Short mmCIF file of C-alpha atoms and ligand atoms in Angstrom, two decimals:
data_model
loop_
_atom_site.label_atom_id
_atom_site.label_comp_id
_atom_site.label_asym_id
_atom_site.label_seq_id
_atom_site.Cartn_x
_atom_site.Cartn_y
_atom_site.Cartn_z
CA MET P 1 0.00 0.00 0.00
CA GLU P 2 1.12 3.54 -0.77
CA LYS P 3 2.73 5.10 2.30
CA GLY P 4 0.59 7.71 4.02
CA LYS P 5 -2.67 6.41 2.67
CA GLY P 6 -5.17 4.62 4.90
CA THR P 7 -7.45 1.95 3.50
CA ASN P 8 -10.14 4.55 3.01
CA GLY P 9 -7.72 7.26 1.88
CA VAL P 10 -8.38 9.31 5.05
CA THR P 11 -5.59 11.24 6.71
CA HIS P 12 -4.69 9.66 10.03
CA CYS P 13 -3.35 11.48 13.11
CA LEU P 14 -2.21 10.29 16.51
CA ILE P 15 -2.67 12.86 19.28
CA VAL P 16 -0.43 12.37 22.32
CA PRO P 17 -1.15 14.48 25.43
CA TYR P 18 0.87 14.46 28.64
CA PRO P 19 -1.20 12.25 31.00
CA MET P 20 -2.77 15.06 33.03
CA GLN P 21 -6.32 16.47 33.00
CA GLY P 22 -5.19 19.97 31.97
CA HIS P 23 -3.44 18.48 28.92
CA ILE P 24 -5.95 15.77 27.96
CA ASN P 25 -8.86 18.26 27.79
CA PRO P 26 -7.47 20.63 25.14
CA MET P 27 -5.87 17.89 23.04
CA LEU P 28 -9.01 15.75 23.10
CA GLN P 29 -11.00 18.77 21.93
CA PHE P 30 -8.53 19.26 19.10
CA CYS P 31 -9.13 15.59 18.15
CA LYS P 32 -12.84 16.32 17.87
CA ARG P 33 -12.22 19.34 15.62
CA LEU P 34 -10.00 17.26 13.32
CA GLU P 35 -12.50 14.41 13.22
CA HIS P 36 -15.21 16.89 12.25
CA LYS P 37 -13.00 17.86 9.29
CA SER P 38 -12.76 14.20 8.20
CA VAL P 39 -9.36 13.42 9.70
CA ASN P 40 -9.10 9.98 11.28
CA VAL P 41 -7.78 10.60 14.85
CA LYS P 42 -6.73 8.50 17.80
CA LEU P 43 -5.97 9.83 21.26
CA VAL P 44 -2.95 8.11 22.75
CA THR P 45 -2.82 7.84 26.56
CA THR P 46 -0.68 5.84 28.92
CA ARG P 47 -1.76 2.31 29.80
CA PHE P 48 -2.08 3.28 33.44
CA LEU P 49 -4.51 6.11 32.71
CA ALA P 50 -6.52 4.08 30.25
CA LYS P 51 -7.08 1.13 32.53
CA SER P 52 -7.38 2.67 35.95
CA ILE P 53 -8.69 6.17 36.15
CA MET P 54 -10.29 7.34 32.94
CA HIS P 55 -14.02 7.97 33.15
CA ARG P 56 -16.03 8.71 30.08
CA ALA P 57 -17.90 11.70 31.40
CA SER P 58 -20.60 11.32 28.78
CA SER P 59 -21.40 9.54 25.58
CA SER P 60 -20.25 12.57 23.61
CA THR P 61 -16.75 11.22 23.04
CA SER P 62 -16.43 8.79 20.21
CA ILE P 63 -12.69 9.38 19.82
CA PHE P 64 -10.74 6.17 19.56
CA LEU P 65 -8.20 5.55 22.34
CA GLU P 66 -4.82 3.88 21.88
CA THR P 67 -2.21 3.34 24.56
CA ILE P 68 1.53 3.54 25.01
CA SER P 69 3.56 2.88 28.14
CA ASP P 70 5.28 5.45 30.34
CA GLY P 71 7.10 2.55 32.01
CA TYR P 72 4.76 2.65 35.02
CA ASP P 73 1.69 0.73 33.93
CA GLU P 74 0.67 -0.14 37.49
CA ARG P 75 0.53 3.24 39.24
CA GLY P 76 1.67 5.87 36.74
CA SER P 77 3.96 8.67 37.89
CA ASP P 78 3.31 7.88 41.60
CA GLN P 79 5.30 4.71 41.05
CA ALA P 80 8.46 6.54 39.94
CA GLU P 81 11.05 7.47 42.53
CA SER P 82 11.33 11.05 41.29
CA ALA P 83 9.83 13.34 38.68
CA GLU P 84 13.11 13.28 36.75
CA THR P 85 13.11 9.46 36.71
CA TYR P 86 9.50 9.43 35.53
CA LEU P 87 10.24 11.77 32.64
CA GLU P 88 13.38 9.89 31.61
CA THR P 89 11.59 6.53 31.71
CA PHE P 90 8.58 7.94 29.83
CA CYS P 91 10.95 9.21 27.13
CA LYS P 92 12.67 5.82 26.79
CA VAL P 93 9.69 3.46 27.09
CA GLY P 94 7.29 5.92 25.46
CA SER P 95 9.51 6.29 22.36
CA GLN P 96 9.63 2.53 21.91
CA THR P 97 5.93 1.88 22.51
CA LEU P 98 4.86 4.83 20.33
CA THR P 99 7.06 3.50 17.51
CA ASP P 100 5.47 0.05 18.01
CA LEU P 101 2.00 1.60 17.86
CA VAL P 102 2.77 3.40 14.57
CA GLN P 103 4.13 0.14 13.19
CA LYS P 104 1.07 -1.80 14.34
CA LEU P 105 -1.30 0.69 12.69
CA ASN P 106 0.76 0.76 9.50
CA ASP P 107 0.74 -3.05 9.37
CA SER P 108 -3.00 -3.17 9.94
CA GLY P 109 -3.60 -1.12 6.80
CA ASN P 110 -4.41 2.07 8.66
CA PRO P 111 -1.10 3.94 8.35
CA VAL P 112 -0.37 7.04 10.39
CA ASP P 113 0.41 10.36 8.69
CA CYS P 114 1.05 12.69 11.58
CA ILE P 115 1.77 12.77 15.29
CA VAL P 116 0.41 15.79 17.19
CA TYR P 117 2.27 15.72 20.49
CA ASP P 118 2.22 17.62 23.75
CA SER P 119 5.15 20.05 24.00
CA PHE P 120 6.03 18.35 27.32
CA LEU P 121 6.91 15.20 25.29
CA PRO P 122 9.41 16.42 22.66
CA TRP P 123 10.67 12.87 22.04
CA CYS P 124 7.43 12.19 20.14
CA LEU P 125 8.78 14.41 17.36
CA ASP P 126 11.88 12.22 17.10
CA VAL P 127 9.60 9.18 16.77
CA ALA P 128 7.52 10.95 14.09
CA LYS P 129 10.58 11.89 12.09
CA ARG P 130 12.17 8.42 12.38
CA CYS P 131 8.89 6.94 11.08
CA GLY P 132 8.75 9.47 8.21
CA LEU P 133 5.66 11.24 9.60
CA MET P 134 4.58 14.82 9.93
CA GLY P 135 5.10 16.14 13.48
CA ALA P 136 3.09 18.94 15.09
CA VAL P 137 3.79 20.19 18.58
CA PHE P 138 0.83 21.28 20.72
CA PHE P 139 1.40 23.89 23.44
CA THR P 140 -1.14 23.70 26.26
CA GLN P 141 -0.05 26.95 27.91
CA SER P 142 -0.35 30.56 26.80
CA CYS P 143 1.89 32.06 24.11
CA ALA P 144 3.02 34.65 26.65
CA VAL P 145 4.28 31.92 28.95
CA ASP P 146 5.79 29.90 26.09
CA SER P 147 7.74 32.93 24.93
CA ILE P 148 9.05 33.59 28.46
CA TYR P 149 10.31 29.99 28.70
CA TYR P 150 11.82 30.33 25.23
CA HIS P 151 13.75 33.41 26.36
CA LEU P 152 15.02 31.39 29.30
CA TYR P 153 15.96 28.48 27.01
CA GLN P 154 17.92 30.91 24.87
CA GLY P 155 19.85 32.16 27.90
CA LEU P 156 18.29 35.63 27.63
CA ILE P 157 16.97 35.55 31.20
CA GLU P 158 19.21 35.00 34.19
CA LEU P 159 17.90 33.07 37.19
CA PRO P 160 16.79 33.63 39.84
CA LEU P 161 14.91 36.69 38.66
CA LYS P 162 15.01 39.77 40.84
CA GLY P 163 12.94 42.95 40.90
CA THR P 164 9.49 44.11 41.77
CA LYS P 165 7.53 42.51 38.92
CA ILE P 166 8.85 38.99 39.30
CA LEU P 167 5.65 37.67 40.85
CA ASP P 168 3.95 38.08 37.46
CA MET P 169 6.40 35.64 35.86
CA PRO P 170 6.00 31.84 35.93
CA SER P 171 6.92 30.71 39.45
CA PHE P 172 9.93 28.66 38.35
CA LEU P 173 11.69 31.91 37.44
CA TYR P 174 11.55 33.42 40.91
CA ARG P 175 11.29 30.30 43.09
CA PHE P 176 14.35 29.00 41.27
CA GLY P 177 15.23 25.42 42.23
CA SER P 178 11.74 24.66 43.59
CA TYR P 179 10.88 22.04 40.95
CA PRO P 180 14.01 21.40 38.86
CA ALA P 181 12.49 18.49 36.90
CA ALA P 182 9.48 20.62 35.91
CA LEU P 183 11.66 23.52 34.80
CA ASN P 184 13.90 21.19 32.77
CA MET P 185 10.84 19.73 31.11
CA LEU P 186 9.57 23.22 30.23
CA LEU P 187 12.91 24.12 28.70
CA ARG P 188 13.13 20.84 26.77
CA GLN P 189 9.92 21.88 24.94
CA PHE P 190 12.22 23.81 22.61
CA SER P 191 15.00 21.22 22.25
CA ASN P 192 13.95 20.04 18.77
CA ILE P 193 11.14 22.46 17.91
CA GLU P 194 12.86 23.63 14.72
CA LYS P 195 12.05 20.18 13.24
CA ALA P 196 8.30 20.48 13.93
CA ASP P 197 6.11 20.94 10.87
CA TRP P 198 3.55 22.90 12.88
CA VAL P 199 3.37 24.61 16.26
CA LEU P 200 -0.23 24.54 17.50
CA CYS P 201 -1.25 26.82 20.37
CA ASN P 202 -4.35 26.55 22.51
CA THR P 203 -5.07 30.25 22.35
CA VAL P 204 -7.09 32.76 20.38
CA TYR P 205 -5.18 35.21 18.20
CA GLU P 206 -7.05 38.19 19.68
CA PHE P 207 -6.20 37.09 23.24
CA GLU P 208 -2.47 37.28 22.58
CA GLN P 209 -1.95 39.10 19.33
CA GLN P 210 1.58 40.41 20.03
CA GLU P 211 2.76 37.13 21.50
CA VAL P 212 1.46 35.05 18.58
CA GLU P 213 3.03 37.50 16.10
CA TRP P 214 6.36 37.36 17.91
CA LEU P 215 6.45 33.55 18.05
CA SER P 216 5.36 33.24 14.43
CA LYS P 217 8.65 34.86 13.40
CA LEU P 218 10.37 31.81 14.90
CA TRP P 219 8.13 28.88 14.03
CA PRO P 220 5.10 27.89 11.90
CA ILE P 221 2.75 28.70 14.76
CA ILE P 222 -1.06 28.81 14.59
CA ALA P 223 -3.66 29.62 17.23
CA ILE P 224 -6.29 26.87 17.27
CA GLY P 225 -8.19 27.66 20.48
CA PRO P 226 -10.24 27.86 22.48
CA THR P 227 -10.28 24.09 22.68
CA ILE P 228 -13.52 23.81 24.57
CA PRO P 229 -16.60 21.78 23.60
CA SER P 230 -18.36 23.10 20.56
CA MET P 231 -21.76 23.50 22.24
CA TYR P 232 -20.26 26.32 24.33
CA LEU P 233 -18.89 28.05 21.22
CA ASP P 234 -19.94 27.57 17.60
CA LYS P 235 -22.42 24.70 18.22
CA ARG P 236 -21.36 22.98 15.00
CA LEU P 237 -20.49 19.67 16.71
CA GLU P 238 -23.88 18.78 18.12
CA ASP P 239 -22.79 15.99 20.47
CA ASP P 240 -19.83 17.94 21.79
CA VAL P 241 -21.25 19.00 25.14
CA ASP P 242 -18.34 18.21 27.45
CA TYR P 243 -14.68 17.22 27.40
CA GLY P 244 -15.67 13.58 27.63
CA LEU P 245 -12.71 12.02 29.42
CA SER P 246 -12.09 12.68 33.07
CA ILE P 247 -9.49 11.48 35.53
CA PHE P 248 -11.82 12.58 38.35
CA LYS P 249 -15.44 11.61 38.79
CA PRO P 250 -17.67 14.68 38.44
CA ASN P 251 -20.66 15.35 40.70
CA ASN P 252 -22.93 16.85 38.02
CA ASP P 253 -26.43 16.26 39.28
CA ASP P 254 -25.94 17.88 42.69
CA CYS P 255 -24.24 20.94 41.18
CA THR P 256 -26.84 21.57 38.51
CA LYS P 257 -29.74 21.06 40.88
CA TRP P 258 -28.15 23.40 43.44
CA LEU P 259 -27.31 26.07 40.83
CA ASN P 260 -30.80 25.92 39.30
CA GLU P 261 -32.23 27.16 42.59
CA LYS P 262 -29.98 30.23 42.78
CA PRO P 263 -30.67 33.69 41.34
CA LYS P 264 -28.82 34.92 38.26
CA GLY P 265 -25.23 35.99 38.92
CA SER P 266 -25.44 35.22 42.65
CA VAL P 267 -22.95 32.34 42.98
CA VAL P 268 -19.17 32.38 43.41
CA TYR P 269 -17.54 29.31 41.83
CA VAL P 270 -14.22 28.29 43.42
CA ALA P 271 -11.85 25.75 41.83
CA PHE P 272 -8.11 25.22 41.69
CA GLY P 273 -7.77 22.72 38.85
CA SER P 274 -6.47 19.19 38.96
CA LEU P 275 -3.08 19.63 40.62
CA ALA P 276 -2.77 22.59 43.00
CA ALA P 277 -2.30 21.71 46.67
CA LEU P 278 -3.19 24.67 48.88
CA GLU P 279 -1.83 25.18 52.38
CA ALA P 280 -4.41 24.35 55.06
CA GLN P 281 -4.19 27.93 56.32
CA GLN P 282 -4.97 29.23 52.82
CA MET P 283 -8.03 27.00 52.59
CA GLU P 284 -9.33 28.33 55.90
CA GLU P 285 -8.73 31.96 54.90
CA LEU P 286 -10.60 31.36 51.64
CA TRP P 287 -13.46 29.77 53.48
CA TRP P 288 -13.68 32.63 56.00
CA GLY P 289 -13.49 35.12 53.13
CA MET P 290 -16.42 33.43 51.48
CA LYS P 291 -18.40 33.22 54.69
CA ARG P 292 -17.83 36.91 55.44
CA SER P 293 -18.89 37.83 51.90
CA ASN P 294 -22.17 36.00 52.36
CA TYR P 295 -22.56 35.06 48.68
CA PHE P 296 -23.62 31.58 47.61
CA PHE P 297 -20.58 29.54 46.68
CA LEU P 298 -19.81 26.28 44.90
CA TRP P 299 -16.33 25.06 45.85
CA VAL P 300 -14.47 22.14 44.27
CA ILE P 301 -12.25 20.50 46.89
CA ARG P 302 -10.55 17.42 45.46
CA LYS P 303 -10.45 14.30 47.68
CA THR P 304 -6.71 14.81 48.31
CA GLU P 305 -7.40 18.35 49.62
CA GLU P 306 -10.41 17.53 51.78
CA ALA P 307 -8.58 16.91 55.05
CA LYS P 308 -7.25 20.46 55.04
CA LEU P 309 -10.62 21.96 55.96
CA PRO P 310 -12.05 20.87 59.32
CA SER P 311 -15.32 18.97 58.77
CA GLU P 312 -17.24 21.32 61.10
CA ILE P 313 -16.37 24.13 58.71
CA ILE P 314 -17.71 22.23 55.75
CA ALA P 315 -20.83 21.37 57.76
CA ASP P 316 -21.26 25.05 58.60
CA THR P 317 -21.41 25.97 54.89
CA LYS P 318 -24.65 24.09 54.26
CA ASP P 319 -26.91 27.17 54.02
CA LYS P 320 -24.72 29.15 51.61
CA GLY P 321 -22.29 26.73 50.04
CA LEU P 322 -21.93 23.44 48.22
CA VAL P 323 -18.61 21.58 48.34
CA VAL P 324 -17.96 18.87 45.74
CA PRO P 325 -14.87 16.79 44.90
CA TRP P 326 -15.09 17.54 41.15
CA CYS P 327 -17.67 18.97 38.75
CA GLN P 328 -18.21 19.64 35.07
CA GLN P 329 -16.51 23.01 35.26
CA LEU P 330 -17.76 24.24 31.90
CA GLU P 331 -21.35 23.45 32.77
CA VAL P 332 -20.93 25.40 36.02
CA LEU P 333 -19.21 28.38 34.38
CA ALA P 334 -21.92 28.53 31.73
CA HIS P 335 -24.73 28.48 34.30
CA GLU P 336 -26.45 31.84 34.62
CA ALA P 337 -26.38 31.62 38.44
CA VAL P 338 -22.57 31.95 38.43
CA GLY P 339 -21.32 35.52 38.76
CA CYS P 340 -17.65 35.04 39.51
CA PHE P 341 -14.86 32.44 39.35
CA VAL P 342 -12.22 32.21 42.09
CA SER P 343 -9.48 30.44 40.15
CA HIS P 344 -5.88 29.30 40.37
CA CYS P 345 -5.63 30.51 36.74
CA GLY P 346 -4.45 27.29 35.11
CA TRP P 347 -4.46 28.00 31.38
CA ASN P 348 -7.54 25.87 30.65
CA SER P 349 -9.56 27.52 33.41
CA THR P 350 -8.39 30.91 32.15
CA VAL P 351 -9.41 30.14 28.57
CA GLU P 352 -12.74 28.77 29.79
CA ALA P 353 -13.46 31.92 31.84
CA LEU P 354 -12.53 34.12 28.86
CA SER P 355 -14.61 32.04 26.46
CA LEU P 356 -17.69 31.97 28.67
CA GLY P 357 -17.31 35.57 29.82
CA VAL P 358 -17.03 34.86 33.56
CA PRO P 359 -15.11 37.43 35.68
CA VAL P 360 -12.23 36.01 37.74
CA VAL P 361 -10.73 36.51 41.18
CA ALA P 362 -7.21 35.30 40.49
CA VAL P 363 -5.48 33.28 43.21
CA PRO P 364 -2.48 31.85 41.33
CA GLN P 365 -0.50 29.10 43.01
CA TRP P 366 2.52 28.20 40.89
CA THR P 367 3.94 27.52 37.40
CA ASP P 368 2.28 29.60 34.60
CA GLN P 369 -0.63 30.72 36.80
CA SER P 370 0.94 33.98 38.02
CA THR P 371 1.45 35.14 34.43
CA ASN P 372 -2.08 34.16 33.47
CA ALA P 373 -3.33 36.14 36.49
CA LYS P 374 -1.38 39.19 35.28
CA TYR P 375 -3.09 38.96 31.87
CA ILE P 376 -6.51 38.48 33.46
CA THR P 377 -6.14 41.66 35.51
CA ASP P 378 -4.02 43.98 33.34
CA VAL P 379 -4.37 42.85 29.72
CA TRP P 380 -7.87 41.43 29.40
CA LYS P 381 -9.11 43.39 32.43
CA MET P 382 -11.74 40.80 33.25
CA GLY P 383 -10.72 40.04 36.80
CA ILE P 384 -8.90 41.07 39.95
CA LYS P 385 -5.86 39.45 41.53
CA ALA P 386 -6.19 38.59 45.21
CA LEU P 387 -2.83 39.71 46.57
CA PRO P 388 -1.16 37.50 49.17
CA ASP P 389 0.47 38.91 52.33
CA GLU P 390 4.20 38.64 53.10
CA LYS P 391 3.71 34.98 54.14
CA GLY P 392 2.21 34.19 50.73
CA ILE P 393 -1.33 33.74 52.08
CA VAL P 394 -4.36 35.51 50.61
CA ARG P 395 -6.24 36.68 53.70
CA GLN P 396 -9.99 36.56 54.25
CA GLU P 397 -10.33 40.37 54.10
CA THR P 398 -8.69 40.34 50.65
CA VAL P 399 -10.98 37.56 49.47
CA GLN P 400 -13.99 39.47 50.72
CA HIS P 401 -12.82 42.70 49.09
CA CYS P 402 -12.12 41.08 45.70
CA LEU P 403 -15.44 39.23 45.67
CA SER P 404 -17.43 42.35 46.45
CA GLN P 405 -15.52 44.30 43.75
CA ILE P 406 -16.51 41.75 41.13
CA MET P 407 -20.02 40.97 42.31
CA GLU P 408 -21.21 44.52 42.97
CA GLY P 409 -18.31 46.98 43.38
CA GLU P 410 -17.26 50.04 41.38
CA ARG P 411 -15.40 48.03 38.73
CA SER P 412 -17.99 45.27 38.49
CA GLU P 413 -19.75 46.62 35.39
CA GLU P 414 -16.50 47.32 33.48
CA ILE P 415 -15.10 43.87 34.30
CA LYS P 416 -18.31 42.14 33.22
CA ILE P 417 -18.38 44.07 29.93
CA ASN P 418 -14.76 43.10 29.23
CA ALA P 419 -15.44 39.45 30.07
CA LYS P 420 -18.31 39.41 27.56
CA LYS P 421 -16.08 41.01 24.91
CA TRP P 422 -13.50 38.19 25.15
CA SER P 423 -16.25 35.60 25.11
CA LYS P 424 -17.58 37.03 21.84
CA LEU P 425 -14.10 36.95 20.28
CA ALA P 426 -13.52 33.36 21.43
CA LYS P 427 -16.78 32.21 19.87
CA GLU P 428 -16.10 34.05 16.62
CA ALA P 429 -12.65 32.42 16.39
CA MET P 430 -14.20 28.94 16.37
CA CYS P 431 -17.15 29.67 14.08
CA GLU P 432 -16.87 28.78 10.40
CA GLY P 433 -14.39 31.21 8.84
CA GLY P 434 -13.14 32.49 12.23
CA GLY P 435 -9.40 32.78 12.88
CA SER P 436 -8.91 29.46 14.72
CA ASP P 437 -11.25 27.61 12.35
CA ARG P 438 -9.23 28.85 9.38
CA ASN P 439 -6.01 27.80 11.11
CA ILE P 440 -7.33 24.30 11.73
CA ASN P 441 -8.30 24.12 8.04
CA LYS P 442 -4.77 25.19 7.14
CA PHE P 443 -3.38 22.38 9.26
CA VAL P 444 -5.75 19.82 7.73
CA ASP P 445 -4.93 21.01 4.20
CA SER P 446 -1.24 20.62 4.90
CA LEU P 447 -1.85 17.05 6.06
CA VAL P 448 -3.63 16.20 2.84
CA HIS P 449 -0.95 17.92 0.80
CA TRP P 450 1.80 16.17 2.74
CA LYS P 451 0.19 12.82 1.94
CA ARG P 452 0.07 13.63 -1.74
CA CYS P 453 3.78 14.48 -1.74
CA PHE P 454 4.70 11.08 -0.35
O1 UPG G 1 -14.00 20.45 39.19
C1 UPG G 1 -13.36 20.63 38.15
C2 UPG G 1 -12.14 21.34 38.09
C3 UPG G 1 -11.51 21.48 36.86
N1 UPG G 1 -12.05 20.92 35.75
C4 UPG G 1 -11.38 21.03 34.44
O2 UPG G 1 -10.02 20.65 34.59
C5 UPG G 1 -9.20 21.45 33.76
C6 UPG G 1 -8.13 22.06 34.64
O3 UPG G 1 -7.15 22.65 33.84
P1 UPG G 1 -6.34 23.96 34.29
O4 UPG G 1 -7.25 25.02 34.67
O5 UPG G 1 -5.36 24.28 33.22
O6 UPG G 1 -5.61 23.53 35.63
P2 UPG G 1 -4.62 22.30 35.99
O7 UPG G 1 -5.36 21.05 35.97
O8 UPG G 1 -4.00 22.69 37.25
O9 UPG G 1 -3.56 22.35 34.77
C7 UPG G 1 -2.15 22.22 34.72
O10 UPG G 1 -1.87 22.30 33.31
C8 UPG G 1 -2.17 23.55 32.68
C9 UPG G 1 -1.79 23.41 31.21
O11 UPG G 1 -0.42 23.11 31.08
C10 UPG G 1 -1.43 24.69 33.35
O12 UPG G 1 -1.79 25.92 32.77
C11 UPG G 1 -1.74 24.68 34.84
O13 UPG G 1 -1.05 25.72 35.51
C12 UPG G 1 -1.37 23.34 35.42
O14 UPG G 1 -1.60 23.29 36.82
C13 UPG G 1 -10.11 22.49 33.11
O15 UPG G 1 -10.38 22.12 31.78
C14 UPG G 1 -11.38 22.45 33.93
O16 UPG G 1 -12.55 22.69 33.18
C15 UPG G 1 -13.24 20.25 35.80
O17 UPG G 1 -13.76 19.78 34.79
N2 UPG G 1 -13.86 20.12 37.00
#
């Protein structure tokens, strides 16, 4: 059979996210967009994730799953003795098992044309090139953050950073040495990027115009976001109502029922993503801040964080609050009862808030979140940063002040108008003929063209 041609002549892509919720969500959504444009796609996860903790959140995901090994099929990264060891083993075992997977698919008459890989896994590009495939890197963080790390990679920033504005930079630049394996991984994103055929970014051109322009002088970069389910944007993919694959089990029914009973714009939604571990003192201050504010609140506290809040506190929230271990965040953000999002500002949560027009109280914890918080407050002007004290804790008075500013304060109207403006731009980008839609078409055309050249 002619190389690059599947049995049915369809272009065939493997999409390989890093095995984390914040990376699976955007890359799975990209799969759905490609499938809608007649590309045959398979999402590749680790064996551990596939067998032990993946829940299909709904029937909306028909994407085919394939697996590779990170070397820790029993317990995933928890099994590795250090983060560095995990990443090294994933590179070694992952390269071999991804090559085997490509071979298996080629042999079965369904040959692969392209690997779209998470920028955290640059070795996938080496596999793609060794197998004679197209390779496209997918960045799951903002272009602003990617360009900061690229400056660091180039030796144009000296660590540790000093000065008054450092708290707006990704945390690894001012808490130098805090997570060496993570910083190395972020720098390795650029180790072979010049060989990538495409650089795909989960952003919207209008969100980060200057940053996209700057990066596009270096690489063939295209903005393909926001990668959130179609029914929240252009509504062209009718079944696409949620992300579809979840590492955590969402508590949908309770949340929706509870929200349905609340007045429009009256609820504060609080969530810190899939990874952040807050100090117990910070959790208590947040809770007191919410209690003092007296708004309704829906707070996601993951199972691993639960013990940090005394149970009598949680019991005391019954009249005003609902605490759940996980929810369908998009469904919550889109609910008309929600007036504000207290967020750690992970990039997906940030893009979701922008896309759904929900104002944010930014409480960044680490990694790229401080930079996202800076953009939320000073560039997009659709939120307020809750400033920590000298011990790094955001106090209850600050929480109360920020919440009242967004819910009913002087700047409330302006912030809400801005949030709606970004939401409109995000939706336009994904509609037929919008910037991101055109970029995805460009990518698909290049796949078809690449096949013809083979
Ligand atoms: O109860 C919840 C809470 C979150 N989510 C979803 O989980 C994702 C969380 O992603 P994100 O907001 O990016 O946070 P993290 O999970 O913490 O993501 C990690 O990965 C991101 C992409 O690299 C980084 O920007 C973050 O800083 C990093 O912590 C989002 O899609 C949310 O909609 C839910 O569905 N239900």
